[in-house]
Short mmCIF file of C-alpha atoms and ligand atoms in Angstrom, two decimals:
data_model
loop_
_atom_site.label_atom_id
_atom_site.label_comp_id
_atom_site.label_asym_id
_atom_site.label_seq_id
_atom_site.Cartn_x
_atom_site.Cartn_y
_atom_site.Cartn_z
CA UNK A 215 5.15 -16.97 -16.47
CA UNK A 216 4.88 -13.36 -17.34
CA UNK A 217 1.75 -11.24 -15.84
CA UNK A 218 0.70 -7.87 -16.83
CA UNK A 219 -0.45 -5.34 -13.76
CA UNK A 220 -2.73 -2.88 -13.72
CA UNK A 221 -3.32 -0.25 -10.86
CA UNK A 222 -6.08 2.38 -11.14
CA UNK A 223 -7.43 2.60 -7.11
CA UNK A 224 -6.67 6.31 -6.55
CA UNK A 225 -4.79 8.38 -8.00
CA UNK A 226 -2.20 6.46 -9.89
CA UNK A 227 -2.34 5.20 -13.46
CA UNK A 228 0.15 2.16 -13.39
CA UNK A 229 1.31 -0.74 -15.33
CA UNK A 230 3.72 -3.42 -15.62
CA UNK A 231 4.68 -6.85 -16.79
CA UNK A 232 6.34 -9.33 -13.94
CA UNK A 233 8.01 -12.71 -14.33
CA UNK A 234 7.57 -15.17 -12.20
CA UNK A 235 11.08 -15.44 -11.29
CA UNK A 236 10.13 -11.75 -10.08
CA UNK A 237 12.03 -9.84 -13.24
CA UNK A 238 10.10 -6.58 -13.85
CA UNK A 239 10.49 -6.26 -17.29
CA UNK A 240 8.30 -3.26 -17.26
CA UNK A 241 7.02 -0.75 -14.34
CA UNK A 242 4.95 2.43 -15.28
CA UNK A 243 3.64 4.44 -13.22
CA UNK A 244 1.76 7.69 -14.24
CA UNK A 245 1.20 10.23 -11.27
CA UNK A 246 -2.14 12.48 -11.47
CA UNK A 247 -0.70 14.85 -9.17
CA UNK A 248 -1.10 17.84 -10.82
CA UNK A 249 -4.93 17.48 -11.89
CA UNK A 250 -5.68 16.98 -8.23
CA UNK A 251 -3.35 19.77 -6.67
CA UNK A 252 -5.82 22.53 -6.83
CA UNK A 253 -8.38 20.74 -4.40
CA UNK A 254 -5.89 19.68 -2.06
CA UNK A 255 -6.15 16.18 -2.33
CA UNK A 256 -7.75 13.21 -4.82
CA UNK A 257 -11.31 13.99 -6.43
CA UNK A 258 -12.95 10.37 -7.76
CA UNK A 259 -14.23 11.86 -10.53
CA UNK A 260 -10.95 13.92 -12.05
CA UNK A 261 -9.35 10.30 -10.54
CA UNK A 262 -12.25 7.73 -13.10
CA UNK A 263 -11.78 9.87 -16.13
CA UNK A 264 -8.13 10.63 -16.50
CA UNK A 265 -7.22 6.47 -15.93
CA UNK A 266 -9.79 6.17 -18.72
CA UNK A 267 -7.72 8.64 -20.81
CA UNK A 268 -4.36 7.50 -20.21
CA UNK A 269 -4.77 3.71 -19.15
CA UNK A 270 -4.93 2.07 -22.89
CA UNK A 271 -1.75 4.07 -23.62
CA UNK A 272 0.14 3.29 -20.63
CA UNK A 273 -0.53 -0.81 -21.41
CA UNK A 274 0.75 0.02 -24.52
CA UNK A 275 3.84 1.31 -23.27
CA UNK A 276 4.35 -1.05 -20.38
CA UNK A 277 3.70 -3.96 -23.06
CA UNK A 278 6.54 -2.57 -25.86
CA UNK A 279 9.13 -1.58 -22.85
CA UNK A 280 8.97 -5.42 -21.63
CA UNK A 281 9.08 -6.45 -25.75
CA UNK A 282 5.79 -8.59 -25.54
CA UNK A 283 3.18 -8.70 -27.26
CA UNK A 284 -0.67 -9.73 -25.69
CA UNK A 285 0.02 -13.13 -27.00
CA UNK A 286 3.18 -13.41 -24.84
CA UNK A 287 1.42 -13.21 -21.36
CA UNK A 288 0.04 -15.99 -19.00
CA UNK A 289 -2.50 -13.90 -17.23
CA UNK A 290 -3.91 -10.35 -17.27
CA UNK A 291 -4.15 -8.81 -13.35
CA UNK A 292 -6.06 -6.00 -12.13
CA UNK A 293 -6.54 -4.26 -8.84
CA UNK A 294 -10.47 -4.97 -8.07
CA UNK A 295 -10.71 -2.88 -4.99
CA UNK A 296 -10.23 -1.47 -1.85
CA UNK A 297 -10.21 1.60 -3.37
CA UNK A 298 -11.90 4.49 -5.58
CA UNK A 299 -14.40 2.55 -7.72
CA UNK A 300 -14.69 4.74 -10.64
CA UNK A 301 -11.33 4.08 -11.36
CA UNK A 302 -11.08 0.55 -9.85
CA UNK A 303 -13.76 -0.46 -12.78
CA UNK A 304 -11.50 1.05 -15.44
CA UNK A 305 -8.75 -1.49 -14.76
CA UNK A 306 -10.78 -3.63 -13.93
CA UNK A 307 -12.77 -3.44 -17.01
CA UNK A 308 -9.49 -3.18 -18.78
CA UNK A 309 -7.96 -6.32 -18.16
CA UNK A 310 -11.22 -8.11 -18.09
CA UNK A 311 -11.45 -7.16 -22.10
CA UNK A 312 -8.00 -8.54 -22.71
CA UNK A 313 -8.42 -11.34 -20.61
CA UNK A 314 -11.68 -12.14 -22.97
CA UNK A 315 -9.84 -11.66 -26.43
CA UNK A 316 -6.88 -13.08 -25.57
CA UNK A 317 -8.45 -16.26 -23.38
CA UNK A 318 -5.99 -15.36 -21.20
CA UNK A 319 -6.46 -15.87 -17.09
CA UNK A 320 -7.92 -12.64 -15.29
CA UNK A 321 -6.87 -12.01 -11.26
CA UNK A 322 -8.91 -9.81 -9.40
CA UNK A 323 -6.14 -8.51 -6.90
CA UNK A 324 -7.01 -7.29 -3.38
CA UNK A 325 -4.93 -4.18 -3.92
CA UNK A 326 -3.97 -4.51 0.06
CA UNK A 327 -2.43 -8.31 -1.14
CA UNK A 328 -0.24 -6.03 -3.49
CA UNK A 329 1.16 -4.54 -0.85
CA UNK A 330 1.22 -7.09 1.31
CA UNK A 331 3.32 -9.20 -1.00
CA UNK A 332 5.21 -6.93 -2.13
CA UNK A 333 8.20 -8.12 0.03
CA UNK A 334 8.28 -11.61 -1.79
CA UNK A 335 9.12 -9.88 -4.84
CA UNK A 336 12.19 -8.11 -4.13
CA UNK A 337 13.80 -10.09 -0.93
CA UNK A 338 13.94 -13.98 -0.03
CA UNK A 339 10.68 -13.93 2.46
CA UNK A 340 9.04 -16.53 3.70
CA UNK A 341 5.72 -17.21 5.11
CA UNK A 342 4.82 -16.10 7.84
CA UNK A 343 6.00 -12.94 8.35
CA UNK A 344 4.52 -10.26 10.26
CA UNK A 345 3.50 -7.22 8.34
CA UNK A 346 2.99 -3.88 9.06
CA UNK A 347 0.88 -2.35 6.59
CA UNK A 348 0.84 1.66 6.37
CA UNK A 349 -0.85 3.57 3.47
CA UNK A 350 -3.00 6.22 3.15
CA UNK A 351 -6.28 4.92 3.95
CA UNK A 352 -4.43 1.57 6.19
CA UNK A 353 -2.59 1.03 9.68
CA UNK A 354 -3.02 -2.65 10.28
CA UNK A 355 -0.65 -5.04 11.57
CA UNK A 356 -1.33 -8.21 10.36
CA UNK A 357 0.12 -12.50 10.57
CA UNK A 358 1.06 -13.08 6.87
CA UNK A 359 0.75 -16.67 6.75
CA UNK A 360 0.40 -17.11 2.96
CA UNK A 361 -1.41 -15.71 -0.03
CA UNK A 362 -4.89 -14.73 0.79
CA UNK A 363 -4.63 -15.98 4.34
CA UNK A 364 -4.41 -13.04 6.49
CA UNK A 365 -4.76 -12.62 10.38
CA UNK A 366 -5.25 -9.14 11.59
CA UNK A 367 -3.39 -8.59 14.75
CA UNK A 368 -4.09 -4.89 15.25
CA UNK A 369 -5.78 -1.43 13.13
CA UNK A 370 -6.12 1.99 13.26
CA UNK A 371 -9.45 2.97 15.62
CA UNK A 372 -9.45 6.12 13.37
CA UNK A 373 -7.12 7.81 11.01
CA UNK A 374 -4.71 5.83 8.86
CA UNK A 375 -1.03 7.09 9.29
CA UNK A 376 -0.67 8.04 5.69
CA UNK A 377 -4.39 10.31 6.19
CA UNK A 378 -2.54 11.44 8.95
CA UNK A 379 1.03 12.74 7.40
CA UNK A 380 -1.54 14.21 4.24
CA UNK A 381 -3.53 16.25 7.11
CA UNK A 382 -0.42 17.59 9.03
CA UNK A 383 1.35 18.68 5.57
CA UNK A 384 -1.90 20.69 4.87
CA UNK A 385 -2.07 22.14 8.25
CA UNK A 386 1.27 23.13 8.33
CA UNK A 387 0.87 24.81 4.55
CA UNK A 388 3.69 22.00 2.97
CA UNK A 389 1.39 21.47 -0.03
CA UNK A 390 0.65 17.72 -1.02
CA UNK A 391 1.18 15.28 -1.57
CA UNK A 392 1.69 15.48 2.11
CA UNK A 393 3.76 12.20 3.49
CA UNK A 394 7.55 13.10 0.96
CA UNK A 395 6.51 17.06 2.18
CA UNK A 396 6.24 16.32 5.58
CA UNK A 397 9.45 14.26 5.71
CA UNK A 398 11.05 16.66 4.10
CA UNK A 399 10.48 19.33 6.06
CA UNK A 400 11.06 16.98 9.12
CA UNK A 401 14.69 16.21 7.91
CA UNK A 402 15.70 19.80 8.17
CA UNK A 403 13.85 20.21 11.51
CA UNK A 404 14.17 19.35 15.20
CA UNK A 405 12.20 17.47 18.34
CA UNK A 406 12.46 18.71 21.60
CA UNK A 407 10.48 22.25 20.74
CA UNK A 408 7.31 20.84 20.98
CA UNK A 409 4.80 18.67 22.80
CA UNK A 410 2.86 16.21 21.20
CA UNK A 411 0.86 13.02 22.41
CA UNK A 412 2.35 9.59 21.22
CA UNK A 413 -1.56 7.71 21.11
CA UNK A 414 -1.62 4.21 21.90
CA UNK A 415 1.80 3.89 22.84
CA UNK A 416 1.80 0.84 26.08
CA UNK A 417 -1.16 -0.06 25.68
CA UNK A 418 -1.91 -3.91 25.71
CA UNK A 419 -3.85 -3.94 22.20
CA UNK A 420 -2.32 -3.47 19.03
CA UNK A 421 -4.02 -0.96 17.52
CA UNK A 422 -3.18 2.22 16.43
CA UNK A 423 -5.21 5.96 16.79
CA UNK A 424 -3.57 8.91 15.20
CA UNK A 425 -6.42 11.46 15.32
CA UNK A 426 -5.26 13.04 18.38
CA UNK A 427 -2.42 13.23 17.27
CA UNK A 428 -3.50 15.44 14.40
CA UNK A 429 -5.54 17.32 16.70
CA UNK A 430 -2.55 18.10 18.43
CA UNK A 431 -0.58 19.25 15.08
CA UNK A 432 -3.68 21.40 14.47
CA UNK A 433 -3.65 23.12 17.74
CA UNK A 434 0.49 23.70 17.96
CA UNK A 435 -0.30 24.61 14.38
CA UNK A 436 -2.71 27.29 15.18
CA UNK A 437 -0.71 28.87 17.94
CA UNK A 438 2.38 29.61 15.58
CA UNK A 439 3.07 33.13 14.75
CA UNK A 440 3.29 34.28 12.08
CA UNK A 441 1.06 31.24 10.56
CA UNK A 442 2.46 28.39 8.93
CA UNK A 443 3.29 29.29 5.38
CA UNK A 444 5.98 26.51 3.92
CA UNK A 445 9.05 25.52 5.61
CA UNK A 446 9.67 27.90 7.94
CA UNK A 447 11.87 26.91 11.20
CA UNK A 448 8.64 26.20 13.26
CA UNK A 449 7.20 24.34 10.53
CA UNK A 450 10.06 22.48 10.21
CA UNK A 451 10.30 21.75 14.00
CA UNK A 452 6.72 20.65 14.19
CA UNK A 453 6.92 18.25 11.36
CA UNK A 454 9.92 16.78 13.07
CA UNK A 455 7.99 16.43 16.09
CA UNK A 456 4.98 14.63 14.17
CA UNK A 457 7.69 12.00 12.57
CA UNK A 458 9.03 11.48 16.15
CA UNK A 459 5.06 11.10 17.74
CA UNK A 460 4.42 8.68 14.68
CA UNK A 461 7.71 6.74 14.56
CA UNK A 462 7.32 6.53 18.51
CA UNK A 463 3.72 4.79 18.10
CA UNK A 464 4.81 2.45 15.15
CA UNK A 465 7.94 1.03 16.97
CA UNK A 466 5.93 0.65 20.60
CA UNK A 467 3.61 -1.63 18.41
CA UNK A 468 5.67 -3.28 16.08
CA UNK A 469 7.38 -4.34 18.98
CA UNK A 470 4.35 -5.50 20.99
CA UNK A 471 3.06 -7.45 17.63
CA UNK A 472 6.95 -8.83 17.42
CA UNK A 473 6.37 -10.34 20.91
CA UNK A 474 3.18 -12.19 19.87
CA UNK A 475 4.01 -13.06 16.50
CA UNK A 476 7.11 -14.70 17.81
CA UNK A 477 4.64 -16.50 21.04
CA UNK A 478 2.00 -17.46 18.42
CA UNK A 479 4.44 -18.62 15.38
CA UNK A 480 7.74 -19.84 16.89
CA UNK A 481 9.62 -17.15 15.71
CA UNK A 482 11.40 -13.44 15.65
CA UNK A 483 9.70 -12.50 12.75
CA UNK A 484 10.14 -11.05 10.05
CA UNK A 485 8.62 -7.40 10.30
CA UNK A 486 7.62 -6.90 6.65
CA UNK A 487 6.22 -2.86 6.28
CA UNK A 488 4.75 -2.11 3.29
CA UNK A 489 2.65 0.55 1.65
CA UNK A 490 3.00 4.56 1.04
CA UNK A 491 4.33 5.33 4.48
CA UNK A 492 6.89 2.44 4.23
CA UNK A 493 8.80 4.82 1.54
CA UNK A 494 9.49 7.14 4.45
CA UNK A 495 13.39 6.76 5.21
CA UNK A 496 13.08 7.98 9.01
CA UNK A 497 10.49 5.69 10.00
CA UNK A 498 12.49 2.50 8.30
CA UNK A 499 15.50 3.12 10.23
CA UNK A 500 13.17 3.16 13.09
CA UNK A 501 11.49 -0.09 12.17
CA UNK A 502 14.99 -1.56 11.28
CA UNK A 503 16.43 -0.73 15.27
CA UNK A 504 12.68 -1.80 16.44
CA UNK A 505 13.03 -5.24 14.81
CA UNK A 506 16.72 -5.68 15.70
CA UNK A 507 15.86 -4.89 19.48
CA UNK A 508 13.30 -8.34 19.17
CA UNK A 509 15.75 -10.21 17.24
CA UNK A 510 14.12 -9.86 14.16
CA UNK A 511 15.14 -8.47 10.68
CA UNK A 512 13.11 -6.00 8.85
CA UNK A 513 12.37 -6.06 5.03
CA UNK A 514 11.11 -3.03 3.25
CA UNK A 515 10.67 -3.17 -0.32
CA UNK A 516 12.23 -0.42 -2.31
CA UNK A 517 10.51 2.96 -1.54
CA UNK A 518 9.35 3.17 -5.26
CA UNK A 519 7.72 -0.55 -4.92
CA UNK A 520 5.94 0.90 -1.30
CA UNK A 521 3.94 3.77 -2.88
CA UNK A 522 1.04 2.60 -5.41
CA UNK A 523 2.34 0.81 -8.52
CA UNK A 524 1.55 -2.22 -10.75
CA UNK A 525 4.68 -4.44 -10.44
CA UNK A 526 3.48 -5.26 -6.92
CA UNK A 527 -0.14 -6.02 -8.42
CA UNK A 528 1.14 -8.42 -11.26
CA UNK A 529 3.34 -9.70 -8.64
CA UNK A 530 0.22 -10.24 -6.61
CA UNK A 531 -1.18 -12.19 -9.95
CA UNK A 532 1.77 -14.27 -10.41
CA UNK A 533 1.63 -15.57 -7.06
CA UNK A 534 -2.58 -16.22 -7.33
CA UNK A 535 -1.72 -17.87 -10.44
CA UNK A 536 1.15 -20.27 -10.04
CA UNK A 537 -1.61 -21.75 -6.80
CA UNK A 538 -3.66 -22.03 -9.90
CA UNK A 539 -6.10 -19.17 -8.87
CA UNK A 540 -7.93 -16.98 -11.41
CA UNK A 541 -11.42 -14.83 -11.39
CA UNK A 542 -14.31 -14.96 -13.53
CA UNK A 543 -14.82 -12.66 -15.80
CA UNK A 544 -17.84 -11.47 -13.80
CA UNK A 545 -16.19 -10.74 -10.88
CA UNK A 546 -17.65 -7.52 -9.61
CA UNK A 547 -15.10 -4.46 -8.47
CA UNK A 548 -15.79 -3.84 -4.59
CA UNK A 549 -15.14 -0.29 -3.20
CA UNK A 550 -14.28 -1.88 0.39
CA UNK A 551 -12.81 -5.71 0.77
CA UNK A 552 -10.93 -6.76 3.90
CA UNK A 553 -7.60 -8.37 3.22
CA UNK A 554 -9.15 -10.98 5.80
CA UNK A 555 -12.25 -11.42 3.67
CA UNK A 556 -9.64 -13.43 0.81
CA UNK A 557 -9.79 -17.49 1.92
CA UNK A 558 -7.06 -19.17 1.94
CA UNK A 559 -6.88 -20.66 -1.49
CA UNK A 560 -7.74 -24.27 -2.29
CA UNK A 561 -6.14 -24.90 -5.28
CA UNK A 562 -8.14 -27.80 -7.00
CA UNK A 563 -11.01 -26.06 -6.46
CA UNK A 564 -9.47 -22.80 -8.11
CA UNK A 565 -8.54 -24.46 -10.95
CA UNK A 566 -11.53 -26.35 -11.81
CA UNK A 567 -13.04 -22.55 -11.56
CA UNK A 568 -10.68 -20.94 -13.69
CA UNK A 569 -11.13 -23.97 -16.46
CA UNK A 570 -15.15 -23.62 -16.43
CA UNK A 571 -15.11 -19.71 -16.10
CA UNK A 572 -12.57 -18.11 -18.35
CA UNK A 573 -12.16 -18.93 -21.88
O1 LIG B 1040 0.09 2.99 -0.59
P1 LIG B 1040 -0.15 4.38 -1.09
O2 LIG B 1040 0.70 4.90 -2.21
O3 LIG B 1040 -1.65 4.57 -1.51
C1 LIG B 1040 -2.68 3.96 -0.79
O4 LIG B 1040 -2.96 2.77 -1.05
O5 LIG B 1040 -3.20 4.66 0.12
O6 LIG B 1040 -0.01 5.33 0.18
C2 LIG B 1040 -0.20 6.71 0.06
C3 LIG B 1040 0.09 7.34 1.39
C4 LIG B 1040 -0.23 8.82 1.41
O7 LIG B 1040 -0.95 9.13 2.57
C5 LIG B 1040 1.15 9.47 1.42
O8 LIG B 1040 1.17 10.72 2.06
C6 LIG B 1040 1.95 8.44 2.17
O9 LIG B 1040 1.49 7.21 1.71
N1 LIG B 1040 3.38 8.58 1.89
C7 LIG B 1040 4.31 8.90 2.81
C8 LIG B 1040 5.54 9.02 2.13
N2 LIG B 1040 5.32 8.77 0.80
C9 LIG B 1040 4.00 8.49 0.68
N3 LIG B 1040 4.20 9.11 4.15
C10 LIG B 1040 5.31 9.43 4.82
N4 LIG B 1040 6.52 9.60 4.24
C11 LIG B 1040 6.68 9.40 2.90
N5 LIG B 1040 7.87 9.56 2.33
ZN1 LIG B 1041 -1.71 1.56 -1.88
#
């Protein structure tokens, strides 16, 4: 089974052909960085119209690095939201025409399930697993029991962790994007010169709350003289302290959730952490003593498979499809969509779908 992937929910133009034996026979990603860097962050519009420009291109590309042609695939997937909807509908739209011309199967991918099965497609993982999802606009800890069945155990009560790496880089003038800046600058700093609050951490929930924590960075921020400017020493410091306060908050609750994953399930695990934040090296050796400490392993997908990309969205597609899952061709692209909004699939049902719905 081969599956072509196509990512367009922010600010990433991406595409790539999967096997089902999980080759990736193609992975392109095509950053928009630099047509966002003068506002300081993603603008939807700049976001819709350049994956309109380049998308078409990039398929191309993806399709003649993995030496296929259209008539070589099993099923066309798309990311069809959470995310930025101008750009959501251009993949979506996308694969929706090839799916059409080439009666080939369309998936409508929760772009969360990317992530969240992105494990599967580099290690040996089994459901359930417990999963720690961080991006930028996500902190949830959630029961993975299998594809599109979903327990949320815990979430952020504000800020996501990835919003909350972007905001410190811009407060402390490290440019963005802000999560590799802020790590950077944090590997050539130290703790210990100054104070910041670790939010959440003992508490009996498991959720997460990081804008005090920013609040914090803003005021320590504020008070440095001269003002932060790049990497100075302080900078550097500060940043270090922010990793600290965030790695702090992520292993008190990844080892909370351990305890009742491993009550409610039967056993140690896995922690799974996925998304943008996962690519941060600090807070996976963190994760990796956290999950040791409960008996647990921890699997991280490659830190190029953890930031946004379309292997981990045809992976999501390959795993839909071999239950026998597809999408009509009218599904409509949804700006917000809980990962615990997708049903646990019922495959007979599915497939009569797919049979009376897509060509
Ligand atoms: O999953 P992702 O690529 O896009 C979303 O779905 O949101 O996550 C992007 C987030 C951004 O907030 C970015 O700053 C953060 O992930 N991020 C990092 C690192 N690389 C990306 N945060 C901390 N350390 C990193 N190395
Ligand atoms: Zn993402």
């Amino acid at each position: 089974m081969r599956i072509l992937g196509i990512e367009t929910s922010c600010d990433e133009t991406a595409a790539a052909v999967v096997t089902a034996e999980g080759e990736i026979l193609s992975n392109l990603v095509l950053s928009q960085l630099e047509e966002h860097r003068p506002y300081g962050g993603v603008v939807p519009e700049i976001a819709a119209r350049s994956h309109l420009d380049h998308l078409d291109g990039l398929i191309a590309r993806a399709m003649a690095e993995a030496g296929l042609g259209f008539e070589d695939l099993d099923g066309i997937a798309a990311t069809a939201g959470p995310g930025l909807i101008g750009g959501v509908f251009v993949g979506v739209m996308t694969a929706k025409a090839i799916a059409a011309a080439r009666k080939l199967p369309f998936l409508a991918i929760n772009h969360l399930e990317g992530h969240a099965l992105s494990a599967r497609l580099t290690e040996n993982l089994e459901f359930p697993y417990l999963l720690l999802l961080v991006s930028g606009g996500h902190c949830q800890l959630l029961a993975v029991e299998g594809v599109g069945a979903y327990r949320r155990l815990g979430t952020t009560v504000d800020d996501a962790a990835g919003e909350a790496f972007d905001k410190t880089a811009k407060l402390l003038g490290l440019g963005y994007p802000g999560g590799p800046a802020v790590e950077r600058a944090a590997a050539a700093g130290e703790t210990g010169h100054f104070e910041l609050p670790r939010p959440m951490k003992g508490r009996d929930s498991l959720d997460f709350s990081f804008s005090g924590l920013k609040t914090a960075v803003r005021h320590a921020a504020a008070a440095l003289d001269p003002p932060p400017d790049g990497a100075s020493p302080a900078v550097r410091n500060l940043a270090a302290e922010f990793q600290a306060a965030v790695g702090d908050v992520l292993a008190d609750r990844c080892l909370r959730a351990l305890a009742s994953f491993g009550a409610d399930y039967g056993r140690p695990g896995p922690l799974v952490v996925a998304g943008g934040v996962a690519a941060n090296h600090y807070l996976r050796a963190r994760l990796t003593a956290v999950a040791a400490e409960a008996g647990a392993g921890l699997l991280a997908p490659p830190p190029w498979l953890c930031t946004d990309n379309a292997a981990m969205i045809a992976w999501a597609g390959v795993e839909r499809l071999r239950l026998g899952l597809g999408d009509p061709l009218d599904f409509a692209p949804r700006p917000r969509w809980p990962l615990e909004q997708l049903r646990r699939p019922q495959p007979e049902t599915a497939a009569a779908e797919l049979g009376e719905t897509n060509p």
